[in-house]
Tab-separated table of C-alpha atoms and ligand atoms in Angstrom:
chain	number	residue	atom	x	y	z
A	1	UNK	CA	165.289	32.787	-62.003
A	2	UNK	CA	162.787	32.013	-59.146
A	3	UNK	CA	159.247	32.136	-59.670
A	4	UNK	CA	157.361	33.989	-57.592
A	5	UNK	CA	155.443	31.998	-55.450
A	6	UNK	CA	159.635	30.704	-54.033
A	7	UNK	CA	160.475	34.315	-53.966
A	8	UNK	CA	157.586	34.950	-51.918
A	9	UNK	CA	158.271	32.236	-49.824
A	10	UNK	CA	162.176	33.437	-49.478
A	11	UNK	CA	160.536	36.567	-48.665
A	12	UNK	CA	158.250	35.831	-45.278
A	13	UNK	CA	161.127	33.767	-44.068
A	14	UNK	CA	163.840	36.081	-44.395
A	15	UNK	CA	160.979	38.857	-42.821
A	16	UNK	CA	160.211	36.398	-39.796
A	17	UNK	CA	164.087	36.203	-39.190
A	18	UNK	CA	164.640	39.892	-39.227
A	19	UNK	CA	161.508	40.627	-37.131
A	20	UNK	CA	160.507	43.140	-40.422
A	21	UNK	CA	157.173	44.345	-41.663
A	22	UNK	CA	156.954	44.894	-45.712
A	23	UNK	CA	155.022	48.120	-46.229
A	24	UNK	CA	154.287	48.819	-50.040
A	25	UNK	CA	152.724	51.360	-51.428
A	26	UNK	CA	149.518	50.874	-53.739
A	27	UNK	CA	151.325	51.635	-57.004
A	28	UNK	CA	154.059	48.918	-56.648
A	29	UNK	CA	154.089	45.871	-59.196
A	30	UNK	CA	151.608	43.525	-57.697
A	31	UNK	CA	153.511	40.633	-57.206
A	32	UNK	CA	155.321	43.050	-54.381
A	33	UNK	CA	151.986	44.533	-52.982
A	34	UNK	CA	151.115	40.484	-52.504
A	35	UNK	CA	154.131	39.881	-50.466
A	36	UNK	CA	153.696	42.910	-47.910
A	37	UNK	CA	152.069	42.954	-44.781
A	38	UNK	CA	150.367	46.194	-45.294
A	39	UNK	CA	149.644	47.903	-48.796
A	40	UNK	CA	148.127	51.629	-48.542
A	41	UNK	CA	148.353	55.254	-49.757
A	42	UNK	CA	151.300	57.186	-47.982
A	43	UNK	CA	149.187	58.248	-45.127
A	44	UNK	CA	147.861	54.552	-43.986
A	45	UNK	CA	151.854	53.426	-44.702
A	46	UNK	CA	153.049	56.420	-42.805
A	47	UNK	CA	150.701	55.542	-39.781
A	48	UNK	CA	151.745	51.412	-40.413
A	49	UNK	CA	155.256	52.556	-39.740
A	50	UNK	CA	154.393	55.179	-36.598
A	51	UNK	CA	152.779	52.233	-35.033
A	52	UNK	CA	155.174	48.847	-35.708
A	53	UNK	CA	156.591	47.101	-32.887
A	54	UNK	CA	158.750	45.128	-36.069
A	55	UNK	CA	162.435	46.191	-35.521
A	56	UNK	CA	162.855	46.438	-39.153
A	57	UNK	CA	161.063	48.337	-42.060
A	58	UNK	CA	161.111	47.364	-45.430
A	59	UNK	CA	159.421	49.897	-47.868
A	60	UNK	CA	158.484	48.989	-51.067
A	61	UNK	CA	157.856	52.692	-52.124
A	62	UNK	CA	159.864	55.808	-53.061
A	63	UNK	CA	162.388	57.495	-51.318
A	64	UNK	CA	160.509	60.014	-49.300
A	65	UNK	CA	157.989	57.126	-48.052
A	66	UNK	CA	161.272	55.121	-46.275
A	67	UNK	CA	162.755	58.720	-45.200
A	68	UNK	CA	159.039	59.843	-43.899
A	69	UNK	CA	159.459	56.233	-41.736
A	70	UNK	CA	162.401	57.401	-40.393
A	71	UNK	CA	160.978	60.387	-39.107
A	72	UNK	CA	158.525	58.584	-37.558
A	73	UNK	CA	160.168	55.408	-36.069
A	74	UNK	CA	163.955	56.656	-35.337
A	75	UNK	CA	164.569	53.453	-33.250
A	76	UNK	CA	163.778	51.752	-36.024
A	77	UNK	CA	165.851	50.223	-39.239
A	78	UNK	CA	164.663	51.359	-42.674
A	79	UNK	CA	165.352	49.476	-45.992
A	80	UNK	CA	164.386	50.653	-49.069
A	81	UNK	CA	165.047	47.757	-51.724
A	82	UNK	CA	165.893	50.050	-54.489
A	83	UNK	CA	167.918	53.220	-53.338
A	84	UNK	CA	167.339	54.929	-56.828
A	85	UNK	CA	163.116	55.230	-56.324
A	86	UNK	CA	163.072	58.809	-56.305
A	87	UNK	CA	159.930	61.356	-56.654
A	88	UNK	CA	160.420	63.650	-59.713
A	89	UNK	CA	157.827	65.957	-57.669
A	90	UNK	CA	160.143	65.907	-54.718
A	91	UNK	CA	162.447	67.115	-56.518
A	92	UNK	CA	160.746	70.152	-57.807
A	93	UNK	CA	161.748	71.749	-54.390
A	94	UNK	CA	164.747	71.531	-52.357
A	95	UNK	CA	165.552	73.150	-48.853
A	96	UNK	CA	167.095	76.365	-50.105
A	97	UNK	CA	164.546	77.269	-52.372
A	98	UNK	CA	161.816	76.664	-49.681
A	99	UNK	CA	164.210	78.449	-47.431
A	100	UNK	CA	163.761	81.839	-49.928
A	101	UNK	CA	160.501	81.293	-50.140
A	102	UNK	CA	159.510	80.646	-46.621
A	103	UNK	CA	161.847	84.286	-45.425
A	104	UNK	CA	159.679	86.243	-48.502
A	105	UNK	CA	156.929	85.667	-46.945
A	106	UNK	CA	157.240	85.890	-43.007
A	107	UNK	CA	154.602	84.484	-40.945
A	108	UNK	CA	152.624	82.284	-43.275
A	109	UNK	CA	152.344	78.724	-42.528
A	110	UNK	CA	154.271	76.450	-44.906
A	111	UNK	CA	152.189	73.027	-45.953
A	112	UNK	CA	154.470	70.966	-47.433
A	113	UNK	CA	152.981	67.854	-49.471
A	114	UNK	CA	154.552	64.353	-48.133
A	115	UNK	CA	156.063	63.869	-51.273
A	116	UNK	CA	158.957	65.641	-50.050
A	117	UNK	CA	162.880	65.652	-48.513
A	118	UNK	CA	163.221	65.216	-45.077
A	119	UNK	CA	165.064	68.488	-45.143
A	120	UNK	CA	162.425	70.266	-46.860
A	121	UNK	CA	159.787	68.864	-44.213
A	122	UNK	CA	162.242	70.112	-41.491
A	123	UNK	CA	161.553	73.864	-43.092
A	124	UNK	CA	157.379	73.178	-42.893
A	125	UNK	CA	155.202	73.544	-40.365
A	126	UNK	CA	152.717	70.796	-41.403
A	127	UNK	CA	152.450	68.082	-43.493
A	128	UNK	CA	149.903	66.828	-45.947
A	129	UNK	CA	148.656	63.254	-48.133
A	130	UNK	CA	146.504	63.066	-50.708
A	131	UNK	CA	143.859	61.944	-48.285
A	132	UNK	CA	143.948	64.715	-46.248
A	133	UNK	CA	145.544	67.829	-47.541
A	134	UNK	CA	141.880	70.155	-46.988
A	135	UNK	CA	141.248	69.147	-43.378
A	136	UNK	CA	144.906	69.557	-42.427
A	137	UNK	CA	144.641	73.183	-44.223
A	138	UNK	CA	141.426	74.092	-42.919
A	139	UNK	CA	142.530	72.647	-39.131
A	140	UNK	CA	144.886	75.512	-39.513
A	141	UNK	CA	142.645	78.137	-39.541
A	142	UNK	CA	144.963	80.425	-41.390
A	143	UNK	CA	143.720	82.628	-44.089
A	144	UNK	CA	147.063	82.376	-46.340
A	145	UNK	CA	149.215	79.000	-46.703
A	146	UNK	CA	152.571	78.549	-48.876
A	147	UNK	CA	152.019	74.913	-50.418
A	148	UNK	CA	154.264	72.922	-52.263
A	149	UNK	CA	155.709	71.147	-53.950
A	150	UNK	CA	152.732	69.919	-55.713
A	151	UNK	CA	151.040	72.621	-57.431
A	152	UNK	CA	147.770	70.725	-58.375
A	153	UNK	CA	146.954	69.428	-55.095
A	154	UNK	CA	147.695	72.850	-53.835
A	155	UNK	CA	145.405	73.840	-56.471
A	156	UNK	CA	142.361	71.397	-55.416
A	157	UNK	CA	142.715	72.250	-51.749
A	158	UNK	CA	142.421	76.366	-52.747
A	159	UNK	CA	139.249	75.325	-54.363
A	160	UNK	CA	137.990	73.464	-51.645
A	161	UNK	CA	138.671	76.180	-49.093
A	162	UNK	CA	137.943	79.579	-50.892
A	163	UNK	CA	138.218	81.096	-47.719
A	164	UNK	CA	142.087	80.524	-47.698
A	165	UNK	CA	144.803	81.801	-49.800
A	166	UNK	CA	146.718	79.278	-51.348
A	167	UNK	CA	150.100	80.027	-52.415
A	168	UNK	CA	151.210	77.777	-54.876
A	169	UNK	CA	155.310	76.339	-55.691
A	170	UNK	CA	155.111	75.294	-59.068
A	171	UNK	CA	155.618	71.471	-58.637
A	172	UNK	CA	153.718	68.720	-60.176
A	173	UNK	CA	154.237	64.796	-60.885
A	174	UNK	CA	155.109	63.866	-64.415
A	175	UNK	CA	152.782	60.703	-64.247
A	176	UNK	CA	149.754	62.839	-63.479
A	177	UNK	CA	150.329	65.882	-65.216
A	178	UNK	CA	149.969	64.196	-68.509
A	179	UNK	CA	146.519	63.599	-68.186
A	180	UNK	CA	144.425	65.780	-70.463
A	181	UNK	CA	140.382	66.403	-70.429
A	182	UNK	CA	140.014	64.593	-74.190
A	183	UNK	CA	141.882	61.646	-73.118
A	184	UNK	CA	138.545	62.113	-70.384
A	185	UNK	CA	136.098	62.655	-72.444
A	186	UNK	CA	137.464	60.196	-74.515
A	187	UNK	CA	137.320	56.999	-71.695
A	188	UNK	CA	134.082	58.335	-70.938
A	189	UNK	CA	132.906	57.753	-74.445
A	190	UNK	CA	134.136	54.284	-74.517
A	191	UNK	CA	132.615	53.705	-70.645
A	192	UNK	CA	129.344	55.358	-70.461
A	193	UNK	CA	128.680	54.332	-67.091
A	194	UNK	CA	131.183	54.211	-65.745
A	195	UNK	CA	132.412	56.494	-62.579
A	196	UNK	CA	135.443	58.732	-63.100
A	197	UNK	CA	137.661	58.868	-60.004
A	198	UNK	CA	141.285	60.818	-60.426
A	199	UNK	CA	143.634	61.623	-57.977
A	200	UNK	CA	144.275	65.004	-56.947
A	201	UNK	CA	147.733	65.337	-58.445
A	202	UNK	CA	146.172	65.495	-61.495
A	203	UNK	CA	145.508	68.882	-63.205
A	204	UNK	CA	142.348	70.974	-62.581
A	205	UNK	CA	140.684	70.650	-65.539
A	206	UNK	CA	141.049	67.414	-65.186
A	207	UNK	CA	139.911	67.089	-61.691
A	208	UNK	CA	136.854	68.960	-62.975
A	209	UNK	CA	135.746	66.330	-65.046
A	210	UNK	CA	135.918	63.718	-62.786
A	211	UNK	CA	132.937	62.497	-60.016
A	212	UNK	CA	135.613	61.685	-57.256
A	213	UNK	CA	138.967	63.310	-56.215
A	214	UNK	CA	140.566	60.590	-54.285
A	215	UNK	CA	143.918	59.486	-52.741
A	216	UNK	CA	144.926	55.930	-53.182
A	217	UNK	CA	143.362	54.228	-50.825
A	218	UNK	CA	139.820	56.511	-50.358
A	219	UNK	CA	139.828	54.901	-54.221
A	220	UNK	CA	139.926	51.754	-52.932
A	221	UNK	CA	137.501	52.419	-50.338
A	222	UNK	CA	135.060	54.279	-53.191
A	223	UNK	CA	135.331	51.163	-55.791
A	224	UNK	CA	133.871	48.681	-52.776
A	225	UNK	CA	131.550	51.107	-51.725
A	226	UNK	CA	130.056	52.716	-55.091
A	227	UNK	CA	126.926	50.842	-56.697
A	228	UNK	CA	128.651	51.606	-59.850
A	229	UNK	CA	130.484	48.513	-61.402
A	230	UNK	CA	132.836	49.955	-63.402
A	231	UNK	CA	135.665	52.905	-62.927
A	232	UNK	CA	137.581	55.127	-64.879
A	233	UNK	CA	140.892	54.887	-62.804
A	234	UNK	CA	143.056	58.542	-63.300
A	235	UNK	CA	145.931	57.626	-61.526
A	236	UNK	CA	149.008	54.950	-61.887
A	237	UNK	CA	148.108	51.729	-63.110
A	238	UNK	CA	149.224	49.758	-60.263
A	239	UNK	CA	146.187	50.782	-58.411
A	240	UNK	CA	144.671	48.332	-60.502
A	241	UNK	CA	146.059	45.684	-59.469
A	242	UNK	CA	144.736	46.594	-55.675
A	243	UNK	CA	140.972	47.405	-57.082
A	244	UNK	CA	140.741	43.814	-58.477
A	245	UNK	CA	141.977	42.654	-54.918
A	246	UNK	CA	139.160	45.415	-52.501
A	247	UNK	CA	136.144	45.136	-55.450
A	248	UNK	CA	136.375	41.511	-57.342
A	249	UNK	CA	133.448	41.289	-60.291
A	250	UNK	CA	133.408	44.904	-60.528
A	251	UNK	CA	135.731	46.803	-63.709
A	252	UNK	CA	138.556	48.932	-63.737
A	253	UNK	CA	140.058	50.961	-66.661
A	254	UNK	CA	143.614	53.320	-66.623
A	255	UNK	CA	143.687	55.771	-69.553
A	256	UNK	CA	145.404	54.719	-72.679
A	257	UNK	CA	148.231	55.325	-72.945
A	258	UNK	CA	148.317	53.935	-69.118
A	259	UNK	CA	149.645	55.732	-66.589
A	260	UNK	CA	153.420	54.769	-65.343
A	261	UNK	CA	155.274	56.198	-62.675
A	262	UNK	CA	159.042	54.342	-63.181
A	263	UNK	CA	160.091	54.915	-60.216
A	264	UNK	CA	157.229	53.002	-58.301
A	265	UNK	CA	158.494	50.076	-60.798
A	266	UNK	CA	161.806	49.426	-60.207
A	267	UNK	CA	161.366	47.594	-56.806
A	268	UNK	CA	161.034	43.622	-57.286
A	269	UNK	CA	160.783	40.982	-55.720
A	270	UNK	CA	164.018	40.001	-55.571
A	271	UNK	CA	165.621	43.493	-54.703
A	272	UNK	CA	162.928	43.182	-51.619
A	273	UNK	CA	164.603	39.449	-51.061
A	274	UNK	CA	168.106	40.806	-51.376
A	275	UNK	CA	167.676	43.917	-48.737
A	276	UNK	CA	166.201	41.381	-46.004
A	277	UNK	CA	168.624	38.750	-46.830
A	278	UNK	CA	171.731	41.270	-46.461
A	279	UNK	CA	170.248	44.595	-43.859
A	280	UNK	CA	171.753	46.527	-47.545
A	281	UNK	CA	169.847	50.002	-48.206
A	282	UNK	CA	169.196	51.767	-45.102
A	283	UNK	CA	167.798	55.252	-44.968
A	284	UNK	CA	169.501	57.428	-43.091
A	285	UNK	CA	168.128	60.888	-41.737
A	286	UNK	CA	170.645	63.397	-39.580
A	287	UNK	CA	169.287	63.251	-36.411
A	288	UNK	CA	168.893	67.662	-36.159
A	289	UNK	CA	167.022	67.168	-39.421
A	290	UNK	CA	164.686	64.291	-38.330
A	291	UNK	CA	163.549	66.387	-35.167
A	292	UNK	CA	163.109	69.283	-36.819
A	293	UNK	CA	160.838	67.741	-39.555
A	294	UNK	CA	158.708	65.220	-36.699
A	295	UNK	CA	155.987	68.118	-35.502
A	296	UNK	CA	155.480	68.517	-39.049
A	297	UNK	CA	154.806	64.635	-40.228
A	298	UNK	CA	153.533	64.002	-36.625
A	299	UNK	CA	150.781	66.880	-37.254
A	300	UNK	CA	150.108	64.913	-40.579
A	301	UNK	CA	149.405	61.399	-39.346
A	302	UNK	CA	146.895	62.495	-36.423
A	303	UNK	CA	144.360	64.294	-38.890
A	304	UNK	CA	141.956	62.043	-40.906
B	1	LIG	P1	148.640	58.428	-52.264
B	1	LIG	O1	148.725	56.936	-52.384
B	1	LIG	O2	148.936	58.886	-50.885
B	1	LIG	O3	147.335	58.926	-52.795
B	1	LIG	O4	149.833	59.062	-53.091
B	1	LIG	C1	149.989	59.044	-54.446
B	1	LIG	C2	151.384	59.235	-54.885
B	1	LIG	O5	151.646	59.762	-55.918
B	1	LIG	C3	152.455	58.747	-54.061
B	1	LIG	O6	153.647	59.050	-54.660
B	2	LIG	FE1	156.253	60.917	-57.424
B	2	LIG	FE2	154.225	60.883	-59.126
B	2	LIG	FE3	155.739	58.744	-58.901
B	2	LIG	FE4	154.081	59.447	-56.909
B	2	LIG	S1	153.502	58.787	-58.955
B	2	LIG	S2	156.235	58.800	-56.725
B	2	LIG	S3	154.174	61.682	-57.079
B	2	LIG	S4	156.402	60.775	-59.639
């Protein structure tokens, strides 16, 4: 088998030849965050792949991350090196049951987390990350929302805007719904001094216990920033690897037992190598489907 620094090698050449940019997302295995061009939380990679003049787009991600590209950049040709990275969130709501519960409830904007089907986006009217769920809500200016599918970031943007009703779908992502207060309280004990920053997919009284609700990257962007020098990290461990990368001297923790998503695991190197080498993997989004779902994920992108 090839070591890495040859597979990354294999890698830029086979990009260069292809004219392709390597987006990965900041919870891939690091040796594939090392290779890409740009590394990010799904808003940055979202705007990455709005603004490419690369006539190819390799995402080292999930599914919905390629298929959001694809919205975005239709001339474009997305490869995603391991068709089988799902969401388990995304899941949690398909078209027809947002159809239902869109027509029981005429009239009220649906907000429709990013971690979501193209054909489920194509029912929404907007679009949310991590990073900026509350200002999209509150640029709204509605006083009642449907949100879904994730019900805890649904949650945390309800408590940041009492002023709007939140209606919640009762999604959530396995990775971050395990978290518990103890297992908290417990890190805390070990790491005195250390600041506690969790994303918001986490549960609520989770989130309440920590000092920063953050997506990916604002983490990132918090470690460098903070005078602290050490972090509780409440989100998937591959974060890590991108701390050590923005904030070198300063420490980073994941809970024990640390937190996995499996699906953000299976791409490798050489499944990245293999979709480059051979154009295999490309996403594919019905064209009525894409336009329907752009105003939504274009809406997204241009709020910070
Ligand atoms: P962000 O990187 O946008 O915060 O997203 C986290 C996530 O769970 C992506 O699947
Ligand atoms: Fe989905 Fe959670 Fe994995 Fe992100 S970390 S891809 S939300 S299951």
């Amino acid at each position: 088998m090839p070591d890495t620094a040859t597979l990354h090698d294999e890698i830029r050449t086979l990009a260069r030849e292809r004219d392709a940019i390597i987006l990965a997302h900041n919870y891939q295995r690091g040796e594939v965050q090392d290779v890409a061009d740009f590394t990010g939380d799904s808003l940055g990679l979202s705007r990455q792949a709005s603004e490419t003049s690369a006539q190819t787009i390799v995402f080292a991600g999930v599914h919905f991350m390629a298929e959001t590209a694809k919205i975005l950049s239709p001339d474009k040709t997305v490869l995603l090196p391991e068709l089988s990275a799902g969401c388990p969130m995304a899941d949690m709501m398909t078209a027809d049951e947002l159809a239902t519960w869109r027509e029981a409830h005429p009239g009220i904007p649906v907000v429709t987390y990013v971690n979501s089907s193209a054909d489920v986006k194509a029912l929404s009217d907007v679009c949310v990350t991590s990073a900026n769920a509350v200002a999209v809500v509150r640029s709204l200016g509605a006083d009642r929302i449907l949100f879904g599918p994730d019900r805890n970031l649904g949650s945390w943007v309800a408590r940041a805007l009492p002023e709007v009703e939140v209606l919640l779908w009762e999604g959530f992502c396995p990775t971050h719904e395990r978290v518990t207060p103890e297992q908290i309280a417990e890190a805390r004990k070990r790491h005195p001094d250390a600041e506690v920053m969790a994303h918001p997919e986490c549960r609520p009284d989770v989130v309440d216990l920590a000092d920063f609700v953050l997506s990916t990257s604002q983490m990132l962007r918090r470690a460098a920033d903070s005078p602290a020098d050490e972090f509780i990290v409440v989100t998937e461990e591959g974060l890590l690897h991108a701390l050590a990368k923005a904030a070198p001297g300063k420490r980073f923790v994941n809970l024990e037992p640390r937190m996995i998503c499996r699906n953000m695991k299976v791409t490798t190197l050489e499944k990245v190598r293999d979709v480059l080498r051979d154009g295999t993997n490309e996403i594919v989004v019905p064209e009525d489907v894409r336009e329907r779902a752009l105003t939504a994920v274009q809406r997204m992108v241009a709020i910070d």
